mmCIF file of N, CA and C in Angstrom:
data_model
loop_
_atom_site.group_PDB
_atom_site.id
_atom_site.type_symbol
_atom_site.label_atom_id
_atom_site.label_comp_id
_atom_site.label_asym_id
_atom_site.label_seq_id
_atom_site.Cartn_x
_atom_site.Cartn_y
_atom_site.Cartn_z
ATOM 1 N N MET A 335 7.005 28.850 -34.198
ATOM 2 C CA MET A 335 5.751 29.190 -33.550
ATOM 3 C C MET A 335 5.312 28.044 -32.656
ATOM 4 N N THR A 336 5.001 28.348 -31.427
ATOM 5 C CA THR A 336 4.541 27.326 -30.500
ATOM 6 C C THR A 336 3.039 27.447 -30.315
ATOM 7 N N ARG A 337 2.426 26.324 -30.121
ATOM 8 C CA ARG A 337 0.986 26.284 -29.918
ATOM 9 C C ARG A 337 0.715 26.048 -28.443
ATOM 10 N N ARG A 338 -0.114 26.851 -27.883
ATOM 11 C CA ARG A 338 -0.440 26.716 -26.466
ATOM 12 C C ARG A 338 -1.849 26.147 -26.316
ATOM 13 N N VAL A 339 -1.952 25.134 -25.484
ATOM 14 C CA VAL A 339 -3.241 24.516 -25.222
ATOM 15 C C VAL A 339 -3.602 24.818 -23.777
ATOM 16 N N ASP A 340 -4.764 25.376 -23.576
ATOM 17 C CA ASP A 340 -5.182 25.773 -22.234
ATOM 18 C C ASP A 340 -6.116 24.753 -21.615
ATOM 19 N N GLY A 341 -5.659 24.075 -20.580
ATOM 20 C CA GLY A 341 -6.516 23.243 -19.762
ATOM 21 C C GLY A 341 -7.104 22.008 -20.416
ATOM 22 N N SER A 342 -6.442 21.434 -21.391
ATOM 23 C CA SER A 342 -7.030 20.266 -22.039
ATOM 24 C C SER A 342 -6.353 18.966 -21.647
ATOM 25 N N GLY A 343 -5.580 18.954 -20.611
ATOM 26 C CA GLY A 343 -4.919 17.737 -20.179
ATOM 27 C C GLY A 343 -4.322 17.917 -18.807
ATOM 28 N N PRO A 344 -3.767 16.859 -18.272
ATOM 29 C CA PRO A 344 -3.161 16.972 -16.950
ATOM 30 C C PRO A 344 -1.897 17.820 -16.989
ATOM 31 N N VAL A 345 -1.631 18.497 -15.899
ATOM 32 C CA VAL A 345 -0.479 19.388 -15.818
ATOM 33 C C VAL A 345 0.820 18.606 -15.734
ATOM 34 N N ASP A 346 0.804 17.466 -15.068
ATOM 35 C CA ASP A 346 2.035 16.711 -14.831
ATOM 36 C C ASP A 346 2.501 15.905 -16.033
ATOM 37 N N GLY A 347 1.768 15.888 -17.122
ATOM 38 C CA GLY A 347 2.192 15.183 -18.323
ATOM 39 C C GLY A 347 1.805 13.723 -18.374
ATOM 40 N N GLY A 348 1.093 13.212 -17.379
ATOM 41 C CA GLY A 348 0.648 11.828 -17.376
ATOM 42 C C GLY A 348 -0.572 11.650 -18.262
ATOM 43 N N PRO A 349 -1.059 10.429 -18.369
ATOM 44 C CA PRO A 349 -2.246 10.210 -19.196
ATOM 45 C C PRO A 349 -3.472 10.876 -18.576
ATOM 46 N N GLY A 350 -4.338 11.405 -19.420
ATOM 47 C CA GLY A 350 -5.543 12.082 -18.953
ATOM 48 C C GLY A 350 -6.595 11.093 -18.497
ATOM 49 N N ARG A 351 -7.639 11.612 -17.919
ATOM 50 C CA ARG A 351 -8.712 10.759 -17.408
ATOM 51 C C ARG A 351 -9.432 10.041 -18.536
ATOM 52 N N GLY A 352 -9.484 10.658 -19.694
ATOM 53 C CA GLY A 352 -10.121 10.008 -20.828
ATOM 54 C C GLY A 352 -9.382 8.751 -21.252
ATOM 55 N N VAL A 353 -8.063 8.815 -21.250
ATOM 56 C CA VAL A 353 -7.249 7.653 -21.618
ATOM 57 C C VAL A 353 -7.406 6.551 -20.582
ATOM 58 N N ILE A 354 -7.410 6.918 -19.326
ATOM 59 C CA ILE A 354 -7.568 5.936 -18.255
ATOM 60 C C ILE A 354 -8.963 5.319 -18.307
ATOM 61 N N GLY A 355 -9.971 6.140 -18.555
ATOM 62 C CA GLY A 355 -11.328 5.627 -18.672
ATOM 63 C C GLY A 355 -11.493 4.690 -19.863
ATOM 64 N N ALA A 356 -10.856 5.037 -20.981
ATOM 65 C CA ALA A 356 -10.923 4.165 -22.153
ATOM 66 C C ALA A 356 -10.240 2.830 -21.881
ATOM 67 N N ALA A 357 -9.099 2.860 -21.200
ATOM 68 C CA ALA A 357 -8.400 1.617 -20.876
ATOM 69 C C ALA A 357 -9.239 0.754 -19.931
ATOM 70 N N ALA A 358 -9.879 1.381 -18.965
ATOM 71 C CA ALA A 358 -10.734 0.623 -18.050
ATOM 72 C C ALA A 358 -11.928 0.031 -18.788
ATOM 73 N N GLY A 359 -12.497 0.791 -19.697
ATOM 74 C CA GLY A 359 -13.621 0.286 -20.483
ATOM 75 C C GLY A 359 -13.232 -0.884 -21.363
ATOM 76 N N MET A 360 -12.042 -0.803 -21.975
ATOM 77 C CA MET A 360 -11.577 -1.918 -22.804
ATOM 78 C C MET A 360 -11.303 -3.152 -21.955
ATOM 79 N N ALA A 361 -10.733 -2.959 -20.768
ATOM 80 C CA ALA A 361 -10.483 -4.100 -19.885
ATOM 81 C C ALA A 361 -11.792 -4.768 -19.485
ATOM 82 N N LEU A 362 -12.802 -3.962 -19.161
ATOM 83 C CA LEU A 362 -14.101 -4.527 -18.807
ATOM 84 C C LEU A 362 -14.745 -5.224 -20.000
ATOM 85 N N GLY A 363 -14.585 -4.647 -21.172
ATOM 86 C CA GLY A 363 -15.139 -5.260 -22.374
ATOM 87 C C GLY A 363 -14.504 -6.606 -22.676
ATOM 88 N N PHE A 364 -13.184 -6.676 -22.583
ATOM 89 C CA PHE A 364 -12.499 -7.952 -22.816
ATOM 90 C C PHE A 364 -12.888 -8.987 -21.773
ATOM 91 N N ALA A 365 -12.985 -8.542 -20.515
ATOM 92 C CA ALA A 365 -13.376 -9.484 -19.460
ATOM 93 C C ALA A 365 -14.779 -10.010 -19.701
ATOM 94 N N GLY A 366 -15.685 -9.153 -20.105
ATOM 95 C CA GLY A 366 -17.045 -9.588 -20.382
ATOM 96 C C GLY A 366 -17.140 -10.482 -21.603
ATOM 97 N N TRP A 367 -16.355 -10.175 -22.627
ATOM 98 C CA TRP A 367 -16.400 -10.963 -23.860
ATOM 99 C C TRP A 367 -15.807 -12.360 -23.674
ATOM 100 N N PHE A 368 -14.625 -12.415 -23.070
ATOM 101 C CA PHE A 368 -13.920 -13.696 -22.961
ATOM 102 C C PHE A 368 -14.249 -14.475 -21.700
ATOM 103 N N GLY A 369 -14.618 -13.783 -20.622
ATOM 104 C CA GLY A 369 -14.816 -14.476 -19.357
ATOM 105 C C GLY A 369 -16.250 -14.545 -18.892
ATOM 106 N N GLY A 370 -17.127 -13.842 -19.548
ATOM 107 C CA GLY A 370 -18.523 -13.843 -19.133
ATOM 108 C C GLY A 370 -18.825 -12.747 -18.125
ATOM 109 N N PHE A 371 -20.057 -12.755 -17.679
ATOM 110 C CA PHE A 371 -20.528 -11.701 -16.787
ATOM 111 C C PHE A 371 -19.833 -11.745 -15.427
ATOM 112 N N GLY A 372 -19.513 -12.932 -14.931
ATOM 113 C CA GLY A 372 -18.814 -13.037 -13.645
ATOM 114 C C GLY A 372 -17.445 -12.378 -13.689
ATOM 115 N N ALA A 373 -16.703 -12.607 -14.769
ATOM 116 C CA ALA A 373 -15.390 -11.975 -14.920
ATOM 117 C C ALA A 373 -15.538 -10.463 -15.047
ATOM 118 N N PHE A 374 -16.596 -10.029 -15.739
ATOM 119 C CA PHE A 374 -16.868 -8.605 -15.865
ATOM 120 C C PHE A 374 -17.051 -7.969 -14.487
ATOM 121 N N LEU A 375 -17.816 -8.619 -13.628
ATOM 122 C CA LEU A 375 -18.058 -8.081 -12.289
ATOM 123 C C LEU A 375 -16.784 -8.061 -11.443
ATOM 124 N N VAL A 376 -15.969 -9.103 -11.553
ATOM 125 C CA VAL A 376 -14.713 -9.144 -10.791
ATOM 126 C C VAL A 376 -13.787 -8.024 -11.232
ATOM 127 N N VAL A 377 -13.652 -7.829 -12.543
ATOM 128 C CA VAL A 377 -12.779 -6.767 -13.044
ATOM 129 C C VAL A 377 -13.322 -5.400 -12.644
ATOM 130 N N ALA A 378 -14.635 -5.228 -12.697
ATOM 131 C CA ALA A 378 -15.225 -3.952 -12.294
ATOM 132 C C ALA A 378 -14.995 -3.680 -10.807
ATOM 133 N N ALA A 379 -15.153 -4.689 -9.961
ATOM 134 C CA ALA A 379 -14.949 -4.513 -8.523
ATOM 135 C C ALA A 379 -13.487 -4.204 -8.208
ATOM 136 N N LEU A 380 -12.573 -4.913 -8.848
ATOM 137 C CA LEU A 380 -11.154 -4.644 -8.609
ATOM 138 C C LEU A 380 -10.749 -3.276 -9.143
ATOM 139 N N GLY A 381 -11.331 -2.887 -10.250
ATOM 140 C CA GLY A 381 -11.062 -1.549 -10.776
ATOM 141 C C GLY A 381 -11.555 -0.467 -9.829
ATOM 142 N N ALA A 382 -12.723 -0.671 -9.230
ATOM 143 C CA ALA A 382 -13.247 0.296 -8.266
ATOM 144 C C ALA A 382 -12.364 0.366 -7.021
ATOM 145 N N LEU A 383 -11.891 -0.774 -6.561
ATOM 146 C CA LEU A 383 -10.975 -0.772 -5.413
ATOM 147 C C LEU A 383 -9.670 -0.056 -5.746
ATOM 148 N N GLY A 384 -9.156 -0.282 -6.937
ATOM 149 C CA GLY A 384 -7.940 0.405 -7.366
ATOM 150 C C GLY A 384 -8.136 1.904 -7.462
ATOM 151 N N TRP A 385 -9.292 2.311 -7.998
ATOM 152 C CA TRP A 385 -9.579 3.741 -8.080
ATOM 153 C C TRP A 385 -9.649 4.349 -6.691
ATOM 154 N N PHE A 386 -10.314 3.656 -5.768
ATOM 155 C CA PHE A 386 -10.469 4.157 -4.414
ATOM 156 C C PHE A 386 -9.111 4.296 -3.725
ATOM 157 N N ALA A 387 -8.259 3.300 -3.877
ATOM 158 C CA ALA A 387 -6.925 3.362 -3.257
ATOM 159 C C ALA A 387 -6.114 4.505 -3.859
ATOM 160 N N GLY A 388 -6.174 4.668 -5.173
ATOM 161 C CA GLY A 388 -5.463 5.770 -5.815
ATOM 162 C C GLY A 388 -5.991 7.122 -5.381
ATOM 163 N N HIS A 389 -7.298 7.214 -5.180
ATOM 164 C CA HIS A 389 -7.908 8.453 -4.725
ATOM 165 C C HIS A 389 -7.413 8.810 -3.326
ATOM 166 N N LEU A 390 -7.326 7.817 -2.445
ATOM 167 C CA LEU A 390 -6.807 8.078 -1.101
ATOM 168 C C LEU A 390 -5.355 8.521 -1.146
ATOM 169 N N VAL A 391 -4.554 7.896 -1.995
ATOM 170 C CA VAL A 391 -3.144 8.269 -2.098
ATOM 171 C C VAL A 391 -3.001 9.687 -2.649
ATOM 172 N N ASP A 392 -3.799 10.026 -3.665
ATOM 173 C CA ASP A 392 -3.734 11.370 -4.232
ATOM 174 C C ASP A 392 -4.093 12.437 -3.211
ATOM 175 N N ARG A 393 -5.060 12.141 -2.367
ATOM 176 C CA ARG A 393 -5.466 13.101 -1.344
ATOM 177 C C ARG A 393 -4.520 13.130 -0.152
ATOM 178 N N GLY A 394 -3.647 12.142 -0.039
ATOM 179 C CA GLY A 394 -2.740 12.077 1.092
ATOM 180 C C GLY A 394 -3.395 11.541 2.350
ATOM 181 N N THR A 395 -4.495 10.831 2.187
ATOM 182 C CA THR A 395 -5.224 10.282 3.320
ATOM 183 C C THR A 395 -4.858 8.817 3.490
ATOM 184 N N GLY A 396 -4.535 8.424 4.691
ATOM 185 C CA GLY A 396 -4.267 7.020 4.971
ATOM 186 C C GLY A 396 -5.564 6.261 5.165
ATOM 187 N N LEU A 397 -5.502 4.959 5.032
ATOM 188 C CA LEU A 397 -6.689 4.130 5.187
ATOM 189 C C LEU A 397 -7.256 4.243 6.593
ATOM 190 N N ARG A 398 -6.387 4.288 7.590
ATOM 191 C CA ARG A 398 -6.840 4.399 8.979
ATOM 192 C C ARG A 398 -7.584 5.717 9.185
ATOM 193 N N GLU A 399 -7.064 6.821 8.627
ATOM 194 C CA GLU A 399 -7.742 8.113 8.756
ATOM 195 C C GLU A 399 -9.117 8.068 8.102
ATOM 196 N N PHE A 400 -9.196 7.444 6.948
ATOM 197 C CA PHE A 400 -10.469 7.353 6.241
ATOM 198 C C PHE A 400 -11.486 6.543 7.039
ATOM 199 N N LEU A 401 -11.058 5.384 7.551
ATOM 200 C CA LEU A 401 -11.972 4.544 8.325
ATOM 201 C C LEU A 401 -12.401 5.227 9.617
ATOM 202 N N ASP A 402 -11.486 5.945 10.245
ATOM 203 C CA ASP A 402 -11.845 6.680 11.453
ATOM 204 C C ASP A 402 -12.868 7.767 11.157
ATOM 205 N N SER A 403 -12.754 8.424 10.009
ATOM 206 C CA SER A 403 -13.726 9.454 9.655
ATOM 207 C C SER A 403 -15.094 8.844 9.361
ATOM 208 N N LEU A 404 -15.128 7.621 8.841
ATOM 209 C CA LEU A 404 -16.418 6.956 8.601
ATOM 210 C C LEU A 404 -17.117 6.596 9.899
ATOM 211 N N VAL A 405 -16.339 6.126 10.863
ATOM 212 C CA VAL A 405 -16.897 5.717 12.145
ATOM 213 C C VAL A 405 -17.254 6.941 12.991
ATOM 214 N N GLY A 406 -16.563 8.033 12.766
ATOM 215 C CA GLY A 406 -16.855 9.239 13.521
ATOM 216 C C GLY A 406 -15.807 9.567 14.560
ATOM 217 N N ARG A 407 -14.759 8.774 14.618
ATOM 218 C CA ARG A 407 -13.676 9.038 15.571
ATOM 219 C C ARG A 407 -12.773 10.119 15.003
ATOM 220 N N ARG A 408 -12.404 11.023 15.819
ATOM 221 C CA ARG A 408 -11.469 12.097 15.407
ATOM 222 C C ARG A 408 -10.157 11.892 16.147
ATOM 223 N N PRO A 409 -9.048 12.068 15.434
ATOM 224 C CA PRO A 409 -7.742 11.885 16.114
ATOM 225 C C PRO A 409 -7.450 12.941 17.128
#
């Protein structure tokens, strides 16, 4: 007998958003505990930049296309 789970995880078999969020939270917690508030802010900023870059890659948008859309230039 096989058990079917509907929509409770990613289709591609990679880690879900909950796992990624937990890992990011633990990284921020360790940075804050061992490095202080400054390290916490650096890790948070780098994590946000990493998320943004991954989001652009997932959407198939290049950095130049994104910046052009912010400025209002159309190709």
